[in-house]
mmCIF file of C-alpha atoms and ligand atoms in Angstrom:
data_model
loop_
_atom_site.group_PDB
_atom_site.id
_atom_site.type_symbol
_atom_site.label_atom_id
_atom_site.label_comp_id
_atom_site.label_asym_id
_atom_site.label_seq_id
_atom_site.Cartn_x
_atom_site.Cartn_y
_atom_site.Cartn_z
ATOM 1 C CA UNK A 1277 -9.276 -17.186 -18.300
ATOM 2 C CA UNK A 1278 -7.944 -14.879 -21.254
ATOM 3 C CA UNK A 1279 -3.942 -15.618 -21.545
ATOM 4 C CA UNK A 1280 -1.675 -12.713 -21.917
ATOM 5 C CA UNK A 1281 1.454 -12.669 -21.788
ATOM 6 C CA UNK A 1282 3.602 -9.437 -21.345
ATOM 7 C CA UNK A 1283 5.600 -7.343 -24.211
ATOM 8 C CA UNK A 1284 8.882 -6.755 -23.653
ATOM 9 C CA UNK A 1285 9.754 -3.646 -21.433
ATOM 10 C CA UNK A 1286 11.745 -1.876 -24.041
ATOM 11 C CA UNK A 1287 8.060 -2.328 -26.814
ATOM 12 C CA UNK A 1288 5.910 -0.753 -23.869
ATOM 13 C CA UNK A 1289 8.836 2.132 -23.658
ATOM 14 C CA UNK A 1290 8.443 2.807 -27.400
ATOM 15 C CA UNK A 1291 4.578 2.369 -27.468
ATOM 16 C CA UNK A 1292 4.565 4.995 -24.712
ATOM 17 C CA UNK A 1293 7.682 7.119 -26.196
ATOM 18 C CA UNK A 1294 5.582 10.369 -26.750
ATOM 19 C CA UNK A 1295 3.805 10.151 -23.322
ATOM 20 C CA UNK A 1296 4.167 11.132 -19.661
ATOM 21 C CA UNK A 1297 2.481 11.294 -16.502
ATOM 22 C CA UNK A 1298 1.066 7.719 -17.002
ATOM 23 C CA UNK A 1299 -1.057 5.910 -14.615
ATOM 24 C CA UNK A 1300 -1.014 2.224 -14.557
ATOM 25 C CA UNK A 1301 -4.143 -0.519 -14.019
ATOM 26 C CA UNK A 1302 -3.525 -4.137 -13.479
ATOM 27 C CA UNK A 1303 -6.452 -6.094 -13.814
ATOM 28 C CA UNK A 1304 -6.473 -9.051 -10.597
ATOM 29 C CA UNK A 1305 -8.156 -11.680 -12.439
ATOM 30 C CA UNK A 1306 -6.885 -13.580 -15.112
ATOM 31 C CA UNK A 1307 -3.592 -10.795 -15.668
ATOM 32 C CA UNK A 1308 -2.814 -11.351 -11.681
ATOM 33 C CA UNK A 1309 -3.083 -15.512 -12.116
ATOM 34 C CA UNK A 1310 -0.554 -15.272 -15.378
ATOM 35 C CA UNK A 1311 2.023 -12.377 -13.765
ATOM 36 C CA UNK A 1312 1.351 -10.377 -16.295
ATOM 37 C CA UNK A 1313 -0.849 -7.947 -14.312
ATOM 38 C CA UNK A 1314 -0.870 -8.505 -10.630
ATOM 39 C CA UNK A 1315 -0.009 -6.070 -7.908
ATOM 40 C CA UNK A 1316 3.646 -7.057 -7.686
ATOM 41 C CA UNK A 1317 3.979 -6.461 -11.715
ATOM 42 C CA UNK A 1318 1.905 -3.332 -11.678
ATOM 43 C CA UNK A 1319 4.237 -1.992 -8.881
ATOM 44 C CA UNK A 1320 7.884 -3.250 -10.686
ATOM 45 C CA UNK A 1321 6.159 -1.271 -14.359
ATOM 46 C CA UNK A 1322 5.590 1.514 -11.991
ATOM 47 C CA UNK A 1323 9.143 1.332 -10.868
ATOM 48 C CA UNK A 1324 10.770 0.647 -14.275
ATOM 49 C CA UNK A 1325 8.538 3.486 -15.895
ATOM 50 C CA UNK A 1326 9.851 5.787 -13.538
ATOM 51 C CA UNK A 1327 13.678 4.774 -13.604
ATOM 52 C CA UNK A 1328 13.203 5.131 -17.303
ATOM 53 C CA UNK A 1329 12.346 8.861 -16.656
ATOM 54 C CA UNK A 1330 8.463 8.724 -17.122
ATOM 55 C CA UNK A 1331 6.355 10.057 -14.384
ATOM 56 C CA UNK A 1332 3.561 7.312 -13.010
ATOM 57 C CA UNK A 1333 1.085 9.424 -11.109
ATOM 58 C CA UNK A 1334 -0.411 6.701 -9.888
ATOM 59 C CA UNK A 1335 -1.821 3.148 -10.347
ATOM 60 C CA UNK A 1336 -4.717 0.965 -9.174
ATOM 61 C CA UNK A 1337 -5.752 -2.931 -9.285
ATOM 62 C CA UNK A 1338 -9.355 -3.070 -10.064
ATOM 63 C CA UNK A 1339 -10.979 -6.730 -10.026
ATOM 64 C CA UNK A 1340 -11.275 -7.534 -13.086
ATOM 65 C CA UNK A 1341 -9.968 -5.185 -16.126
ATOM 66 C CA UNK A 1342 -12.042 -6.083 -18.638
ATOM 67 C CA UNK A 1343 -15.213 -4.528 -15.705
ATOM 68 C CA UNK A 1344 -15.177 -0.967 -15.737
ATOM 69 C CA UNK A 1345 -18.439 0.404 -13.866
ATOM 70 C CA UNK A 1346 -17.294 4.073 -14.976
ATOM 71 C CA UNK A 1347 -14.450 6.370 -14.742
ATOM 72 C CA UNK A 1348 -15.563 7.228 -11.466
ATOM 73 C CA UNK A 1349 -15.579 3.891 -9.809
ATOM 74 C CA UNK A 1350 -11.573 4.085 -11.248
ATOM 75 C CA UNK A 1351 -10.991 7.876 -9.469
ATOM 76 C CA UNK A 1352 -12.746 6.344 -6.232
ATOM 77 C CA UNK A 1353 -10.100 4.016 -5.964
ATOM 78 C CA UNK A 1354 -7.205 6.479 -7.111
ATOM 79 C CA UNK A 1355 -8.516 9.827 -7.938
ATOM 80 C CA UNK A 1356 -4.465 9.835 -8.953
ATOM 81 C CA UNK A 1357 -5.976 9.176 -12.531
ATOM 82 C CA UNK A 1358 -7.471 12.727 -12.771
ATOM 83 C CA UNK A 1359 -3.664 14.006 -13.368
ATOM 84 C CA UNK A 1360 -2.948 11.166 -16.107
ATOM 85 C CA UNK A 1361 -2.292 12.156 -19.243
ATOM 86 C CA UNK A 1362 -2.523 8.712 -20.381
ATOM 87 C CA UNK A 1363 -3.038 4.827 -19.080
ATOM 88 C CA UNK A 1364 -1.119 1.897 -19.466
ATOM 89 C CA UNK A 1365 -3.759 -1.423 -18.733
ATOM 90 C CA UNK A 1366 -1.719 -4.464 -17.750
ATOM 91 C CA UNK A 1367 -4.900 -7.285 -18.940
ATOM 92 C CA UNK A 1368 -5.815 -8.331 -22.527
ATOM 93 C CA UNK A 1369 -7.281 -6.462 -24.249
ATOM 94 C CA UNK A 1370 -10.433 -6.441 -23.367
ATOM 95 C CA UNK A 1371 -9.013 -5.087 -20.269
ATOM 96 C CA UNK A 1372 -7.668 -2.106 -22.509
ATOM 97 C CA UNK A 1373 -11.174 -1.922 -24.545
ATOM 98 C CA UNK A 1374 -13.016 -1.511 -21.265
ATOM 99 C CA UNK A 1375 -10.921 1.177 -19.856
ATOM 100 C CA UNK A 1376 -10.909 3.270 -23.220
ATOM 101 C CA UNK A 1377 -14.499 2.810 -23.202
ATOM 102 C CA UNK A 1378 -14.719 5.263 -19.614
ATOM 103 C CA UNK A 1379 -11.397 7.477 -20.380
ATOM 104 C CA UNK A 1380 -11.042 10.602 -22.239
ATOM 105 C CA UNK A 1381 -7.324 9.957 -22.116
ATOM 106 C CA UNK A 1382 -5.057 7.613 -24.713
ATOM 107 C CA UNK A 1383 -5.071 3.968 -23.534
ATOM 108 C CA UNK A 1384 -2.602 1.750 -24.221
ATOM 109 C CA UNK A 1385 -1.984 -1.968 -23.268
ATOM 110 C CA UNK A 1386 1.180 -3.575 -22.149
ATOM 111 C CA UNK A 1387 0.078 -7.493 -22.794
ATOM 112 C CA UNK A 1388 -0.124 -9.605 -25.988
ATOM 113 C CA UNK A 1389 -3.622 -11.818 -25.470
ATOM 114 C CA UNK A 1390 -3.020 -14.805 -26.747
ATOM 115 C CA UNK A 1391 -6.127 -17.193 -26.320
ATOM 116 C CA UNK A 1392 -9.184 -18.523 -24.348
ATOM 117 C CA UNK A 1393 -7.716 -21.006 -21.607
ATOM 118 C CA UNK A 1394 -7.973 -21.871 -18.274
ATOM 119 C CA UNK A 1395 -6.195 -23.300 -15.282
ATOM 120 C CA UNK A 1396 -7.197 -26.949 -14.355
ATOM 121 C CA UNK A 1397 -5.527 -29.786 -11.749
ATOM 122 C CA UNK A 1398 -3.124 -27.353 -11.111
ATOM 123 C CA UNK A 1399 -2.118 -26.489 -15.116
ATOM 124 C CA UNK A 1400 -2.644 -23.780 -16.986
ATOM 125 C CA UNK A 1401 -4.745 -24.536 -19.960
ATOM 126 C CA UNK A 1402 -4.235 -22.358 -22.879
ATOM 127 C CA UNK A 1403 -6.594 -22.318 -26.498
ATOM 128 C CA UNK A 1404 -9.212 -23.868 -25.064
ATOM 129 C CA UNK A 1405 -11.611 -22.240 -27.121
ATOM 130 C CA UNK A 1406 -11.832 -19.732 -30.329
ATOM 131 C CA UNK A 1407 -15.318 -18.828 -29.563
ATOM 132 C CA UNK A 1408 -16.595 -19.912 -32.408
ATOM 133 C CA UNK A 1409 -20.298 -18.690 -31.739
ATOM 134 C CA UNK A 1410 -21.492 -22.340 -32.225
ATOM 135 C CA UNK A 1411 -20.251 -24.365 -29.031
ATOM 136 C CA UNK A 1412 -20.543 -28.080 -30.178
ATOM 137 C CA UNK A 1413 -17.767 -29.026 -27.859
ATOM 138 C CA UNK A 1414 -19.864 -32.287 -26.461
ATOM 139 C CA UNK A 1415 -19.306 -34.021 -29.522
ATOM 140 C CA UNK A 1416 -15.929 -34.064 -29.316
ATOM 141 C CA UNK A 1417 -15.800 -34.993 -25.417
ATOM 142 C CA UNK A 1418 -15.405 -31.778 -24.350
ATOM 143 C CA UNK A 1419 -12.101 -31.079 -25.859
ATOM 144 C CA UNK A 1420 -12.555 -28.628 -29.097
ATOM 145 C CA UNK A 1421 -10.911 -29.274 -32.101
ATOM 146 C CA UNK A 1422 -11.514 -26.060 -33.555
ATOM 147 C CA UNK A 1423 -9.519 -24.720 -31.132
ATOM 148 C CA UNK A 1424 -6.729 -26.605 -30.604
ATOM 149 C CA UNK A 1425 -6.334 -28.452 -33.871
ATOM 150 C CA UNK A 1426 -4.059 -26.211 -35.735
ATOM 151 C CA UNK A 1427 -6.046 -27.322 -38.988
ATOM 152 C CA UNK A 1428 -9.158 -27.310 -37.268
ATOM 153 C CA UNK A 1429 -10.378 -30.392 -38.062
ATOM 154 C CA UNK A 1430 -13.720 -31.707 -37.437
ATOM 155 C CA UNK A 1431 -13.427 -34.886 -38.697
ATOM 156 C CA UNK A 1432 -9.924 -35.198 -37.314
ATOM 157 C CA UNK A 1433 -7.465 -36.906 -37.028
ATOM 158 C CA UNK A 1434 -5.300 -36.065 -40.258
ATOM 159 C CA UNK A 1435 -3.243 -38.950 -39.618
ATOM 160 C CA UNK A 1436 0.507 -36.938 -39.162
ATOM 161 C CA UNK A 1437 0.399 -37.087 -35.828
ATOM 162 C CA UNK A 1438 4.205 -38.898 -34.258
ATOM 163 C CA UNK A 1439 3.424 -40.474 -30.864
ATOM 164 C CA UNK A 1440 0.410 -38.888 -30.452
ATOM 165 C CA UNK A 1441 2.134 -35.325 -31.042
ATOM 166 C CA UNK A 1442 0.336 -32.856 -33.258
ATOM 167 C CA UNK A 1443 2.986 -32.758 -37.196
ATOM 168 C CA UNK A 1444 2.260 -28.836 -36.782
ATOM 169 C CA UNK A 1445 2.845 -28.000 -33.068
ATOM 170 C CA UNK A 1446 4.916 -30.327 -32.397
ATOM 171 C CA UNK A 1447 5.338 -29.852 -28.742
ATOM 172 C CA UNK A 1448 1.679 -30.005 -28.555
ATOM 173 C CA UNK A 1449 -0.331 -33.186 -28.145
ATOM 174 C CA UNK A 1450 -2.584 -34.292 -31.059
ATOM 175 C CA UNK A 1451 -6.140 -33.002 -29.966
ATOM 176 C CA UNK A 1452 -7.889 -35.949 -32.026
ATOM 177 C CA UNK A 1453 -5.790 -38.465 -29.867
ATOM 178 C CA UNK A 1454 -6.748 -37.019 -26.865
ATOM 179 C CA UNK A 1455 -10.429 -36.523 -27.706
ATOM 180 C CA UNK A 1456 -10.399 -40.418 -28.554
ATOM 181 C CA UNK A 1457 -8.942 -40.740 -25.878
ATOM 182 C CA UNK A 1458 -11.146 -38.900 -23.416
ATOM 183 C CA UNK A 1459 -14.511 -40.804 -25.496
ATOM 184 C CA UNK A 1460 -12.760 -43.869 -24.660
ATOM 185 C CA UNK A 1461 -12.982 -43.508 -21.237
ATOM 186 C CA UNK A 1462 -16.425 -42.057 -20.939
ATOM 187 C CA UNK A 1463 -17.862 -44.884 -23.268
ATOM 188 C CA UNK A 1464 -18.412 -42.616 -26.451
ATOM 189 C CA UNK A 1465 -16.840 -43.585 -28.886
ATOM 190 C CA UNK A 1466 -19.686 -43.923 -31.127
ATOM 191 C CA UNK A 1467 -19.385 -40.050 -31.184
ATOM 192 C CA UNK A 1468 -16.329 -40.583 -33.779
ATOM 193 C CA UNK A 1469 -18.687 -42.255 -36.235
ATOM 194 C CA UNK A 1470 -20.574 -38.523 -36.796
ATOM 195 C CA UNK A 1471 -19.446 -36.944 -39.752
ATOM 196 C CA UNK A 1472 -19.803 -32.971 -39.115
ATOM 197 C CA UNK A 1473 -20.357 -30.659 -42.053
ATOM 198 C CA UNK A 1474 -18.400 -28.484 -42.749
ATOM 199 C CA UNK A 1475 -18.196 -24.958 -40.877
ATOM 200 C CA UNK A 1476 -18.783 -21.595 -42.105
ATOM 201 C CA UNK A 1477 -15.163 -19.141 -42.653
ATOM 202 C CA UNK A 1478 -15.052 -17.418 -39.511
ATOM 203 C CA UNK A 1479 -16.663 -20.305 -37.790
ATOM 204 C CA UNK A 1480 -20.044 -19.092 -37.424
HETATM 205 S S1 SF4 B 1760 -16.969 -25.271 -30.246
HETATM 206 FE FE1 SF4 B 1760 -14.928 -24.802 -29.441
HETATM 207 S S2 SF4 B 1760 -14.462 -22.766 -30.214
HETATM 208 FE FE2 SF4 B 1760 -16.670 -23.036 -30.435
HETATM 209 S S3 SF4 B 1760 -17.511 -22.149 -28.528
HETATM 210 FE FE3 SF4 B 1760 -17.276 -24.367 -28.208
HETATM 211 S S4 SF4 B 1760 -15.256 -24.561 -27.228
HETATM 212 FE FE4 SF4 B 1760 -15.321 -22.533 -28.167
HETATM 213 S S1 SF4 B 1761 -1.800 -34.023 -35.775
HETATM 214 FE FE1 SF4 B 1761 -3.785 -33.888 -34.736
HETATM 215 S S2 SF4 B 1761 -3.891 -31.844 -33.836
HETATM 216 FE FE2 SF4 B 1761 -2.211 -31.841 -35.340
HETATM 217 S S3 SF4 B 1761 -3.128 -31.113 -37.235
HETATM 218 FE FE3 SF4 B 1761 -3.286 -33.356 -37.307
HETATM 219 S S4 SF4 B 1761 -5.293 -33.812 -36.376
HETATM 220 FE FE4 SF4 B 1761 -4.830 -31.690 -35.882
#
């Protein structure tokens, strides 16, 4: 799941401050899960773009934002979107990236993405993963460091942690105790003896 989370109303206003007759996509995946995208937040932007004095011609949900078949597949759905002079895409952006790809119209987006997560027992996961290009994610229990170690250690921990919370985020837990942790109980441990080299800038 890609985590957004949605600008403020008054940044979208500005971003769209030289545009009308907008038509609006939500994307009922990962947008719909977070609020940030689902029918009843495509329908209230609708509603606030319009009280705001901006025309919405129209709107649709597609499945998932970031899979566009073609423009057409969009005007089956709403062929409202042949009168827009723009779009505003309520997904991440590669929501916004897949809908540019098919318009001949300016596309804008209305979310921040903010990282790779995931929803699991019931919680929403966020950096889970910085897809790094190199997944070695069983070495570490299946809990990445790279991603959620805000040094990204490898060879973690760095030994600031407070009661197992992270000295940087300090709300966060320290990944390096959970990933001992989590070897702990699988019977791994031996894993923390493996000195990894060093990665590449950029990760790859
Ligand atoms: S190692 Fe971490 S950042 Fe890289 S692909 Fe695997 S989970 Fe993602
Ligand atoms: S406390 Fe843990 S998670 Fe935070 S920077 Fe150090 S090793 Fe990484």
């Amino acid at each position: 799941m890609i985590i957004t989370s949605a600008k403020l109303f008054e940044e979208i206003l500005a971003i769209l401050k030289d545009e009308d007759n907008i038509f609006v996509i939500g994307c009922n995946v990962c947008a719909a899960k977070l609020r940030t995208g689902g029918e009843p937040e495509v329908l209230e932007m609708c509603r606030r773009l319009e009280e705001s004095g901006k025309h919405v011609v129209g709107w649709t949900l597609p499945t998932a934002a970031c899979s566009i078949r073609s423009f057409e597949s969009l005007v089956e759905k709403n062929e409202k979107i042949n009168e827009a002079f723009c779009i505003l895409v309520m997904g991440c952006g590669s929501g916004v990236s897949s809908v540019a790809n098919v318009a001949e119209v300016p596309v804008y987006g209305s979310n921040d993405t903010l990282s790779l997560g995931g929803s699991s027992g019931g919680k929403l996961l966020s950096e889970q993963c910085v897809m790094c290009g190199n997944c070695t994610i069983g070495e570490f229990g299946g809990l990445c460091p790279k991603a959620q170690c805000p040094k990204g250690l490898l060879n973690g921990p760095c030994g600031g942690a407070v009661d197992g919370k992270c000295e940087v985020a300090r709300v966060n837990d320290c990944v390096w105790t959970l990933i001992y942790e989590r070897l702990k109980k699988i019977k791994r441990l031996d894993l923390l003896y493996v000195i990894h080299a060093p990665q590449e800038h950029g990760f790859k």
